[in-house]
Short mmCIF file of C-alpha atoms and ligand atoms in Angstrom, two decimals:
data_model
loop_
_atom_site.label_atom_id
_atom_site.label_comp_id
_atom_site.label_asym_id
_atom_site.label_seq_id
_atom_site.Cartn_x
_atom_site.Cartn_y
_atom_site.Cartn_z
CA UNK W 108 18.13 39.87 -34.29
CA UNK W 109 14.67 40.50 -33.11
CA UNK W 110 13.70 42.84 -30.29
CA UNK W 111 10.67 41.24 -28.69
CA UNK W 112 7.57 42.73 -27.04
CA UNK W 113 8.94 46.22 -26.28
CA UNK W 114 6.93 49.43 -26.16
CA UNK W 115 8.12 50.47 -29.61
CA UNK W 116 8.00 54.17 -30.45
CA UNK W 117 7.59 54.57 -34.16
CA UNK W 118 6.98 57.78 -36.05
CA UNK W 119 3.50 58.58 -35.05
CA UNK W 120 2.54 55.83 -32.61
CA UNK W 121 3.70 53.82 -29.53
CA UNK W 122 2.74 50.10 -29.45
CA UNK W 123 3.79 46.75 -27.96
CA UNK W 124 5.47 44.93 -30.92
CA UNK W 125 8.52 43.34 -32.31
CA UNK W 126 11.40 44.80 -34.40
CA UNK W 127 13.30 42.53 -36.80
CA UNK W 128 16.83 43.72 -37.68
CA UNK W 129 18.77 42.26 -40.68
CA UNK W 130 22.13 43.59 -42.02
CA UNK W 131 22.13 46.56 -39.79
CA UNK W 132 18.75 47.87 -41.05
CA UNK W 133 15.22 47.59 -39.65
CA UNK W 134 13.56 44.86 -41.75
CA UNK W 135 10.11 44.54 -40.20
CA UNK W 136 7.95 45.90 -37.37
CA UNK W 137 5.22 43.61 -36.27
CA UNK W 138 3.89 41.02 -33.87
CA UNK W 139 5.24 37.39 -33.44
CA UNK W 140 8.53 38.03 -35.39
CA UNK W 141 11.14 35.36 -34.74
CA UNK W 142 14.94 35.00 -35.08
CA UNK W 143 17.65 33.08 -33.32
CA UNK W 144 19.05 36.13 -31.71
CA UNK W 145 16.43 37.64 -29.42
CA UNK W 146 16.51 40.77 -27.11
CA UNK W 147 13.55 40.55 -24.64
CA UNK W 148 12.31 44.06 -24.23
CA UNK W 149 9.20 43.30 -22.29
CA UNK W 150 8.10 46.21 -20.23
CA UNK W 151 10.76 48.46 -21.84
CA UNK W 152 10.69 51.30 -24.32
CA UNK W 153 12.27 50.71 -27.73
CA UNK W 154 13.14 54.16 -29.09
CA UNK W 155 15.07 55.54 -31.97
CA UNK W 156 18.67 56.01 -30.97
CA UNK W 157 19.38 59.55 -29.78
CA UNK W 158 20.78 62.23 -32.26
CA UNK W 159 22.76 65.02 -30.71
CA UNK W 160 23.28 67.66 -33.42
CA UNK W 161 25.34 69.81 -31.14
CA UNK W 162 28.61 68.53 -29.67
CA UNK W 163 32.11 69.98 -29.58
CA UNK W 164 34.56 67.12 -29.52
CA UNK W 165 38.12 68.42 -29.38
CA UNK W 166 37.01 71.97 -29.50
CA UNK W 167 39.75 74.41 -29.18
CA UNK W 168 38.31 77.53 -27.46
CA UNK W 169 41.69 79.41 -27.58
CA UNK W 170 42.51 79.12 -23.88
CA UNK W 171 41.73 75.41 -23.60
CA UNK W 172 40.61 72.33 -25.57
CA UNK W 173 37.51 70.54 -24.93
CA UNK W 174 38.44 67.22 -23.27
CA UNK W 175 36.40 64.60 -25.08
CA UNK W 176 37.80 63.55 -28.45
CA UNK W 177 35.81 61.53 -30.92
CA UNK W 178 36.70 58.23 -29.10
CA UNK W 179 35.87 59.19 -25.42
CA UNK W 180 33.03 61.41 -26.48
CA UNK W 181 31.29 59.02 -28.66
CA UNK W 182 31.66 56.17 -26.06
CA UNK W 183 29.95 58.55 -23.57
CA UNK W 184 27.36 59.40 -26.10
CA UNK W 185 26.71 55.68 -26.91
CA UNK W 186 26.48 54.85 -23.11
CA UNK W 187 23.91 57.56 -22.89
CA UNK W 188 21.70 56.16 -25.77
CA UNK W 189 22.89 58.43 -28.51
CA UNK W 190 23.86 56.65 -31.85
CA UNK W 191 24.61 59.68 -34.07
CA UNK W 192 26.26 63.14 -33.46
CA UNK W 193 26.68 66.07 -35.66
CA UNK W 194 29.63 68.11 -34.34
CA UNK W 195 29.97 71.82 -34.40
CA UNK W 196 33.67 72.10 -35.56
CA UNK W 197 36.08 74.74 -34.31
CA UNK W 198 37.50 77.71 -36.19
CA UNK W 199 40.50 77.16 -38.48
CA UNK W 200 43.33 79.57 -39.20
CA UNK W 201 42.27 83.13 -40.28
CA UNK W 202 41.28 83.19 -43.79
CA UNK W 203 41.31 79.39 -44.36
CA UNK W 204 39.44 77.64 -46.98
CA UNK W 205 35.74 76.46 -46.13
CA UNK W 206 36.93 72.76 -46.51
CA UNK W 207 39.87 73.22 -44.21
CA UNK W 208 38.15 72.37 -41.02
CA UNK W 209 36.10 69.71 -42.51
CA UNK W 210 39.16 67.94 -43.51
CA UNK W 211 40.77 68.49 -40.19
CA UNK W 212 37.72 67.06 -38.33
CA UNK W 213 37.53 63.96 -40.58
CA UNK W 214 41.03 63.37 -39.36
CA UNK W 215 40.05 63.90 -35.83
CA UNK W 216 37.07 61.48 -36.14
CA UNK W 217 38.33 58.72 -38.38
CA UNK W 218 39.40 55.70 -36.46
CA UNK W 219 38.15 57.17 -33.34
CA UNK W 220 34.30 57.54 -33.42
CA UNK W 221 32.32 54.60 -32.29
CA UNK W 222 28.98 55.76 -33.35
CA UNK W 223 27.97 57.56 -36.61
CA UNK W 224 28.87 61.20 -37.00
CA UNK W 225 28.85 64.18 -39.21
CA UNK W 226 29.93 67.81 -39.04
CA UNK W 227 28.34 71.10 -39.45
CA UNK W 228 30.52 73.41 -41.54
CA UNK W 229 31.65 76.77 -39.92
CA UNK W 230 31.67 80.07 -41.67
CA UNK W 231 34.28 82.34 -40.25
CA UNK W 232 34.63 84.94 -43.08
CA UNK W 233 32.58 85.62 -46.07
CA UNK W 234 33.80 86.13 -49.71
CA UNK W 235 33.04 84.70 -53.12
CA UNK W 236 35.19 81.66 -52.58
CA UNK W 237 33.39 80.74 -49.26
CA UNK W 238 29.93 81.27 -50.84
CA UNK W 239 30.93 79.17 -53.91
CA UNK W 240 32.50 76.28 -51.72
CA UNK W 241 29.14 76.04 -49.81
CA UNK W 242 27.81 74.35 -52.93
CA UNK W 243 30.79 72.11 -53.61
CA UNK W 244 30.80 70.80 -50.00
CA UNK W 245 27.24 69.71 -50.39
CA UNK W 246 28.49 66.81 -52.47
CA UNK W 247 30.63 65.83 -49.52
CA UNK W 248 27.54 65.65 -47.27
CA UNK W 249 27.94 68.94 -45.59
CA UNK W 250 24.41 70.58 -45.74
CA UNK W 251 24.56 72.86 -42.69
CA UNK W 252 26.76 75.64 -41.48
CA UNK W 253 27.24 77.39 -38.19
CA UNK W 254 27.71 81.13 -37.88
CA UNK W 255 28.53 83.14 -34.81
CA UNK W 256 27.35 86.62 -33.92
CA UNK W 257 30.03 86.84 -31.15
CA UNK W 258 33.48 85.36 -30.47
CA UNK W 259 36.53 85.91 -32.77
CA UNK W 260 34.98 85.13 -36.09
CA UNK W 261 31.66 86.73 -35.56
CA UNK W 262 29.98 87.90 -38.76
CA UNK W 263 28.65 91.29 -39.60
CA UNK W 264 25.09 91.80 -40.31
CA UNK W 265 26.06 92.24 -43.92
CA UNK W 266 27.91 88.98 -44.05
CA UNK W 267 25.10 87.14 -42.37
CA UNK W 268 22.74 88.34 -45.07
CA UNK W 269 25.09 87.21 -47.72
CA UNK W 270 25.38 83.70 -46.15
CA UNK W 271 21.59 83.38 -45.52
CA UNK W 272 20.87 84.30 -49.11
CA UNK W 273 23.21 81.74 -50.33
CA UNK W 274 21.88 79.11 -48.00
CA UNK W 275 18.35 79.97 -49.39
CA UNK W 276 19.59 79.25 -53.04
CA UNK W 277 21.12 76.02 -51.96
CA UNK W 278 18.38 74.83 -49.69
CA UNK W 279 20.59 74.21 -46.80
CA UNK W 280 20.48 75.01 -43.08
CA UNK W 281 22.29 77.87 -41.26
CA UNK W 282 22.73 77.37 -37.51
CA UNK W 283 23.45 80.42 -35.46
CA UNK W 284 24.99 81.13 -32.15
CA UNK W 285 23.12 84.35 -31.26
CA UNK W 286 24.62 86.78 -28.69
CA UNK W 287 25.26 90.53 -29.12
CA UNK W 288 28.99 90.91 -29.38
CA UNK W 289 29.07 94.46 -28.22
CA UNK W 290 27.34 93.42 -24.97
CA UNK W 291 29.61 90.46 -24.64
CA UNK W 292 32.66 92.65 -25.13
CA UNK W 293 31.70 94.85 -22.21
CA UNK W 294 32.40 91.99 -19.74
CA UNK W 295 35.68 93.68 -18.66
CA UNK W 296 33.60 96.48 -17.05
CA UNK W 297 32.40 93.92 -14.52
CA UNK W 298 35.91 92.80 -13.77
CA UNK W 299 37.06 96.38 -13.41
CA UNK W 300 34.24 96.94 -10.86
CA UNK W 301 35.43 93.86 -9.03
CA UNK W 302 32.37 91.87 -10.01
CA UNK W 303 34.61 88.86 -10.84
CA UNK W 304 32.47 85.99 -9.43
CA UNK W 305 30.68 83.35 -11.62
CA UNK W 306 27.30 85.05 -11.26
CA UNK W 307 28.51 88.01 -13.37
CA UNK W 308 28.98 85.61 -16.24
CA UNK W 309 25.27 85.61 -16.42
CA UNK W 310 24.77 89.27 -15.55
CA UNK W 311 27.25 90.25 -18.26
CA UNK W 312 25.64 88.11 -20.97
CA UNK W 313 21.98 88.71 -19.95
CA UNK W 314 18.90 87.37 -21.86
CA UNK W 315 18.71 90.59 -23.74
CA UNK W 316 22.21 89.96 -25.08
CA UNK W 317 21.03 86.69 -26.48
CA UNK W 318 17.48 87.79 -27.44
CA UNK W 319 18.47 90.86 -29.38
CA UNK W 320 20.71 88.75 -31.60
CA UNK W 321 17.92 86.26 -32.13
CA UNK W 322 15.57 89.17 -33.07
CA UNK W 323 18.22 90.68 -35.28
CA UNK W 324 18.91 87.52 -37.30
CA UNK W 325 15.08 87.00 -37.56
CA UNK W 326 14.93 90.33 -39.23
CA UNK W 327 17.84 89.41 -41.62
CA UNK W 328 16.21 86.13 -42.59
CA UNK W 329 12.88 87.80 -43.21
CA UNK W 330 14.80 90.11 -45.61
CA UNK W 331 16.61 87.14 -47.18
CA UNK W 332 13.29 85.23 -47.76
CA UNK W 333 12.81 82.80 -44.99
CA UNK W 334 16.01 80.79 -45.01
CA UNK W 335 16.19 77.45 -43.25
CA UNK W 336 17.56 78.96 -39.97
CA UNK W 337 18.23 77.06 -36.80
CA UNK W 338 18.79 78.93 -33.53
CA UNK W 339 21.08 76.94 -31.30
CA UNK W 340 20.98 76.56 -27.45
CA UNK W 341 17.95 78.71 -26.62
CA UNK W 342 18.46 79.54 -22.95
CA UNK W 343 15.28 81.46 -22.05
CA UNK W 344 11.56 81.81 -22.80
CA UNK W 345 11.57 85.49 -23.92
CA UNK W 346 13.82 84.44 -26.73
CA UNK W 347 11.20 81.78 -27.68
CA UNK W 348 8.65 84.69 -27.90
CA UNK W 349 10.90 86.49 -30.32
CA UNK W 350 11.05 83.31 -32.42
CA UNK W 351 7.22 82.82 -32.18
CA UNK W 352 6.76 86.37 -33.35
CA UNK W 353 8.96 85.74 -36.35
CA UNK W 354 6.78 82.68 -37.18
CA UNK W 355 3.61 84.74 -36.78
CA UNK W 356 5.03 87.22 -39.23
CA UNK W 357 5.24 84.46 -41.80
CA UNK W 358 8.53 82.70 -41.32
CA UNK W 359 8.13 78.98 -41.98
CA UNK W 360 11.72 77.77 -41.91
CA UNK W 361 12.66 79.01 -38.46
CA UNK W 362 13.76 76.17 -36.03
CA UNK W 363 15.06 76.25 -32.44
CA UNK W 364 17.09 73.90 -30.22
CA UNK W 365 17.44 74.00 -26.43
CA UNK W 366 19.52 71.91 -24.10
CA UNK W 367 18.90 69.96 -20.89
CA UNK W 368 20.99 72.35 -18.84
CA UNK W 369 18.39 75.15 -19.67
CA UNK W 370 15.53 72.78 -18.48
CA UNK W 371 16.89 71.64 -15.17
CA UNK W 372 19.58 74.05 -13.99
CA UNK W 373 19.34 77.79 -13.33
CA UNK W 374 21.55 80.83 -12.48
CA UNK W 375 21.42 80.13 -8.72
CA UNK W 376 24.13 77.44 -9.53
CA UNK W 377 26.55 80.27 -10.06
CA UNK W 378 26.30 81.32 -6.49
CA UNK W 379 27.33 78.01 -5.05
CA UNK W 380 30.91 77.33 -3.90
CA UNK W 381 31.51 75.41 -7.13
CA UNK W 382 29.63 77.99 -9.30
CA UNK W 383 32.48 78.32 -11.75
CA UNK W 384 31.63 74.75 -13.07
CA UNK W 385 28.47 76.09 -14.70
CA UNK W 386 30.10 78.66 -16.84
CA UNK W 387 28.83 78.09 -20.38
CA UNK W 388 27.35 80.45 -23.05
CA UNK W 389 24.63 81.38 -23.14
CA UNK W 390 24.53 81.27 -19.34
CA UNK W 391 22.09 79.51 -17.11
CA UNK W 392 19.12 81.67 -16.53
CA UNK W 393 16.64 82.54 -13.78
CA UNK W 394 14.71 79.54 -12.63
CA UNK W 395 11.27 80.40 -14.03
CA UNK W 396 12.84 79.69 -17.61
CA UNK W 397 13.00 76.03 -16.83
CA UNK W 398 9.20 75.48 -16.64
CA UNK W 399 8.56 77.94 -19.33
CA UNK W 400 11.02 76.19 -21.74
CA UNK W 401 9.33 72.89 -20.87
CA UNK W 402 6.09 74.39 -21.83
CA UNK W 403 7.59 75.56 -25.09
CA UNK W 404 8.49 71.92 -25.74
CA UNK W 405 5.03 70.76 -24.82
CA UNK W 406 3.48 73.45 -27.10
CA UNK W 407 5.61 72.18 -30.09
CA UNK W 408 7.58 75.31 -30.37
CA UNK W 409 11.00 73.78 -29.58
CA UNK W 410 12.12 71.49 -32.37
CA UNK W 411 15.15 69.75 -30.92
CA UNK W 412 17.22 68.94 -27.71
CA UNK W 413 20.86 68.88 -28.15
CA UNK W 414 23.61 69.27 -25.56
CA UNK W 415 26.30 71.71 -26.70
CA UNK W 416 28.65 69.08 -25.03
CA UNK W 417 32.01 70.89 -24.43
CA UNK W 418 33.67 69.54 -21.33
CA UNK W 419 36.37 71.13 -19.21
CA UNK W 420 37.48 69.82 -15.85
CA UNK W 421 36.14 71.62 -12.82
CA UNK W 422 39.68 71.66 -11.67
CA UNK W 423 40.78 73.56 -14.73
CA UNK W 424 37.77 75.95 -14.71
CA UNK W 425 38.47 76.75 -10.99
CA UNK W 426 42.19 77.39 -11.64
CA UNK W 427 41.62 79.64 -14.69
CA UNK W 428 38.47 81.40 -13.72
CA UNK W 429 38.29 81.67 -9.89
CA UNK W 430 39.68 85.26 -9.83
CA UNK W 431 38.02 86.31 -13.04
CA UNK W 432 34.93 84.57 -14.68
CA UNK W 433 36.04 85.93 -18.08
CA UNK W 434 39.12 83.62 -17.88
CA UNK W 435 37.13 80.50 -17.47
CA UNK W 436 36.73 78.18 -20.50
CA UNK W 437 33.06 78.03 -21.50
CA UNK W 438 31.16 74.82 -21.77
CA UNK W 439 29.41 71.88 -20.00
CA UNK W 440 29.50 68.14 -20.44
CA UNK W 441 26.09 66.55 -21.21
CA UNK W 442 26.25 64.31 -24.19
CA UNK W 443 25.72 61.19 -21.92
CA UNK W 444 22.91 62.40 -19.74
CA UNK W 445 20.62 63.89 -22.43
CA UNK W 446 18.54 60.81 -23.37
CA UNK W 447 17.95 59.31 -19.82
CA UNK W 448 17.38 62.84 -18.45
CA UNK W 449 14.87 63.88 -21.10
CA UNK W 450 13.15 60.48 -20.89
CA UNK W 451 12.81 60.58 -17.06
CA UNK W 452 12.00 64.32 -16.67
CA UNK W 453 9.90 64.52 -19.78
CA UNK W 454 8.15 61.18 -20.43
CA UNK W 455 8.13 59.56 -17.17
CA UNK W 456 7.19 62.66 -15.24
CA UNK W 457 4.41 63.06 -17.76
CA UNK W 458 5.24 66.21 -19.39
CA UNK W 459 5.63 64.91 -22.90
CA UNK W 460 4.44 61.83 -24.81
CA UNK W 461 6.99 59.13 -26.01
CA UNK W 462 6.33 60.36 -29.60
CA UNK W 463 7.39 63.99 -28.73
CA UNK W 464 10.49 62.63 -26.96
CA UNK W 465 11.40 60.73 -30.06
CA UNK W 466 10.72 63.70 -32.26
CA UNK W 467 12.81 66.17 -30.37
CA UNK W 468 15.73 63.76 -29.53
CA UNK W 469 15.98 61.94 -32.80
CA UNK W 470 13.57 62.39 -35.60
CA UNK W 471 13.50 66.20 -35.90
CA UNK W 472 17.28 66.47 -35.56
CA UNK W 473 17.50 63.78 -38.46
CA UNK W 474 15.10 65.78 -40.57
CA UNK W 475 16.54 69.14 -40.13
CA UNK W 476 20.06 67.95 -40.77
CA UNK W 477 19.43 65.84 -43.71
CA UNK W 478 19.72 62.28 -42.30
CA UNK W 479 16.02 61.17 -42.38
CA UNK W 480 14.73 58.36 -42.83
CA UNK W 481 18.17 56.58 -42.66
CA UNK W 482 18.47 57.96 -39.05
CA UNK W 483 16.15 59.10 -36.33
CA UNK W 484 13.19 56.81 -36.66
CA UNK W 485 12.13 53.24 -36.15
CA UNK W 486 10.84 52.49 -39.52
CA UNK W 487 11.28 49.63 -42.10
CA UNK W 488 14.42 50.38 -44.15
CA UNK W 489 16.05 52.75 -41.62
CA UNK W 490 19.31 52.05 -39.91
CA UNK W 491 18.84 49.85 -36.82
CA UNK W 492 19.83 52.61 -34.30
CA UNK W 493 17.89 51.95 -31.28
CA UNK W 494 17.92 52.69 -27.46
CA UNK W 495 16.06 50.33 -25.08
CA UNK W 496 15.05 52.18 -21.96
CA UNK W 497 13.95 50.42 -18.75
CA UNK W 498 11.38 52.46 -16.94
CA UNK W 499 11.29 50.10 -13.97
CA UNK W 500 14.81 50.74 -12.74
CA UNK W 501 15.78 53.90 -11.17
CA UNK W 502 19.22 55.57 -11.46
CA UNK W 503 21.11 58.49 -9.93
CA UNK W 504 23.42 60.39 -12.09
CA UNK W 505 26.83 60.56 -10.71
CA UNK W 506 30.15 61.47 -12.23
CA UNK W 507 31.57 58.06 -11.57
CA UNK W 508 28.96 56.25 -13.52
CA UNK W 509 29.45 58.32 -16.67
CA UNK W 510 32.16 57.84 -19.36
CA UNK W 511 32.63 61.54 -20.29
CA UNK W 512 36.35 62.57 -19.95
CA UNK W 513 35.88 65.24 -17.35
CA UNK W 514 35.87 65.32 -13.62
CA UNK W 515 32.15 66.37 -12.96
CA UNK W 516 28.78 66.26 -14.29
CA UNK W 517 26.37 69.23 -13.90
CA UNK W 518 23.64 66.75 -13.16
CA UNK W 519 25.31 65.15 -10.12
CA UNK W 520 22.95 63.46 -7.66
CA UNK W 521 19.83 63.89 -9.99
CA UNK W 522 17.44 61.01 -9.63
CA UNK W 523 16.13 59.46 -12.83
CA UNK W 524 13.26 57.08 -13.12
CA UNK W 525 14.86 54.95 -15.80
CA UNK W 526 17.94 53.13 -16.93
CA UNK W 527 19.37 52.41 -20.37
CA UNK W 528 19.14 48.75 -20.96
CA UNK W 529 20.92 48.49 -24.12
CA UNK W 530 21.96 50.39 -27.31
CA UNK W 531 22.04 49.22 -30.88
CA UNK W 532 23.91 51.03 -33.65
CA UNK W 533 23.35 49.75 -37.17
CA UNK W 534 22.31 46.28 -35.75
CA UNK W 535 25.24 45.96 -33.36
CA UNK W 536 24.58 45.91 -29.67
CA UNK W 537 27.13 48.41 -28.56
CA UNK W 538 26.16 49.14 -24.92
CA UNK W 539 25.03 46.69 -22.26
CA UNK W 540 25.19 47.15 -18.45
CA UNK W 541 26.43 50.78 -18.84
CA UNK W 542 29.59 49.45 -20.79
CA UNK W 543 30.54 50.09 -24.22
CA UNK W 544 30.94 46.59 -25.79
CA UNK W 545 31.12 47.45 -29.55
CA UNK W 546 34.12 47.39 -31.73
CA UNK W 547 36.74 50.18 -31.77
CA UNK W 548 36.21 52.92 -34.23
CA UNK W 549 33.19 51.44 -35.75
CA UNK W 550 31.50 54.79 -36.45
CA UNK W 551 30.80 55.89 -39.90
CA UNK W 552 30.64 59.49 -41.44
CA UNK W 553 27.11 60.20 -42.43
CA UNK W 554 26.87 62.12 -45.80
CA UNK W 555 24.02 64.28 -45.16
CA UNK W 556 21.27 65.39 -47.65
CA UNK W 557 19.44 68.70 -47.65
CA UNK W 558 17.23 69.39 -44.69
CA UNK W 559 13.51 68.30 -44.55
CA UNK W 560 11.72 71.40 -43.22
CA UNK W 561 8.28 69.94 -42.75
CA UNK W 562 8.33 68.66 -39.30
CA UNK W 563 5.71 66.69 -37.44
CA UNK W 564 4.11 68.89 -34.65
CA UNK W 565 2.37 67.73 -31.53
CA UNK W 566 -1.24 67.04 -32.20
CA UNK W 567 -0.77 66.13 -35.80
CA UNK W 568 -0.97 62.40 -35.33
CA UNK W 569 0.11 61.89 -31.76
CA UNK W 570 -1.44 59.01 -29.71
N1 DUC S 717 29.19 77.83 -25.79
C1 DUC S 717 29.84 77.24 -24.83
O1 DUC S 717 29.69 77.34 -23.63
N2 DUC S 717 30.93 76.37 -25.22
C2 DUC S 717 31.33 76.16 -26.57
C3 DUC S 717 30.72 76.97 -27.49
C4 DUC S 717 29.51 77.81 -27.10
O2 DUC S 717 28.93 78.39 -27.82
ZN1 ZN S 718 27.26 78.24 -29.27
ZN1 ZN S 719 28.06 75.05 -29.04
#
């Protein structure tokens, strides 16, 4: 197959050219390439397929289970231009072996996923066995772990230090959910005072709650010698300043993700009639953070955009959380909107270049989570994972037009200046006309390598 005359976004440049695909892999990039099977991409952007390194398919949050499984969730991802996900798996039974949840998630994803996938491990307690198994699981392609500073299986500072030290020895990545658990656990004080409405979700988990935890783990990584550390779902700009300060103090292996919801939504949404819809953690923040986080992307300080996709029906959230925001399952859908939303709001509204877009949505995630150059880049020899975006067709996001298994989208009514023309995964056209047309359960587990920590930054070679 050859993709002809598209605006092809390769690693450091954007140029009108052709892409020849053979046996699922990019064979050649250049002008005047020919083949019997042709996709005409004239006037359209040809980009690396999106990589979403923060999804929660099937996540059991104790009071509810996220409604997308690896079938519905990866169909939605594919229709939204994402060709690989790395899922943050749920906690297992107390005291379980480090491999327990990996095995469980293999069972959940196998014969279901339609795009390629991997899992971050999760560390829910620390002992010699867990620290030892971190090495043996590397052979199975698990080269990153998530730790939590709040929720049931939060780690103490001492345990975090032990995990970081071990990750440093092994050269693997630790992803962290940073929130101060002592602050989070005081939420009941709001309920006792009668402050039960959704806005108090934000007020009870304020930016200081998140940023204190960010700053604390930065201190711990400094002590553990600059471990590859990845802050997930940064919600506010002050947190970015803490991270920048860590970097100024010498940290070279500190990385940060934000999510579309923190770029285009804000805490005023909690005051709406349907405010309960927007309950997720960390919460949506004051509006000024939207522009400041965009600026942090433009400045090259934010490394990746992921979604934290974790859908629960509005109907369910309303029923469980109407009288008490603490009873509402936390999470928003978003896996399907990420690529078109970031392309429209970022590239077509001229905030970021096509190369920055490709970096934060595909290349950097691939590097940081050990999938590069197989994934995340349009390059000879890489998997032919490609999204073709038409910038001449506008689109309005509506829940009806999406494939996520949930009764709303937080981006309802948002006008986008583009449309996904088609999606290619390992050389197969899997999405056309907003429909999944690939084979069932064609997704493959991606055995990941160690992270690549040397990322391209804006200005290096950008056109
Ligand atoms: N935050 C959410 O809102 N949902 C799932 C997990 C998380 O950290
Ligand atoms: Zn989280
Ligand atoms: Zn999450």
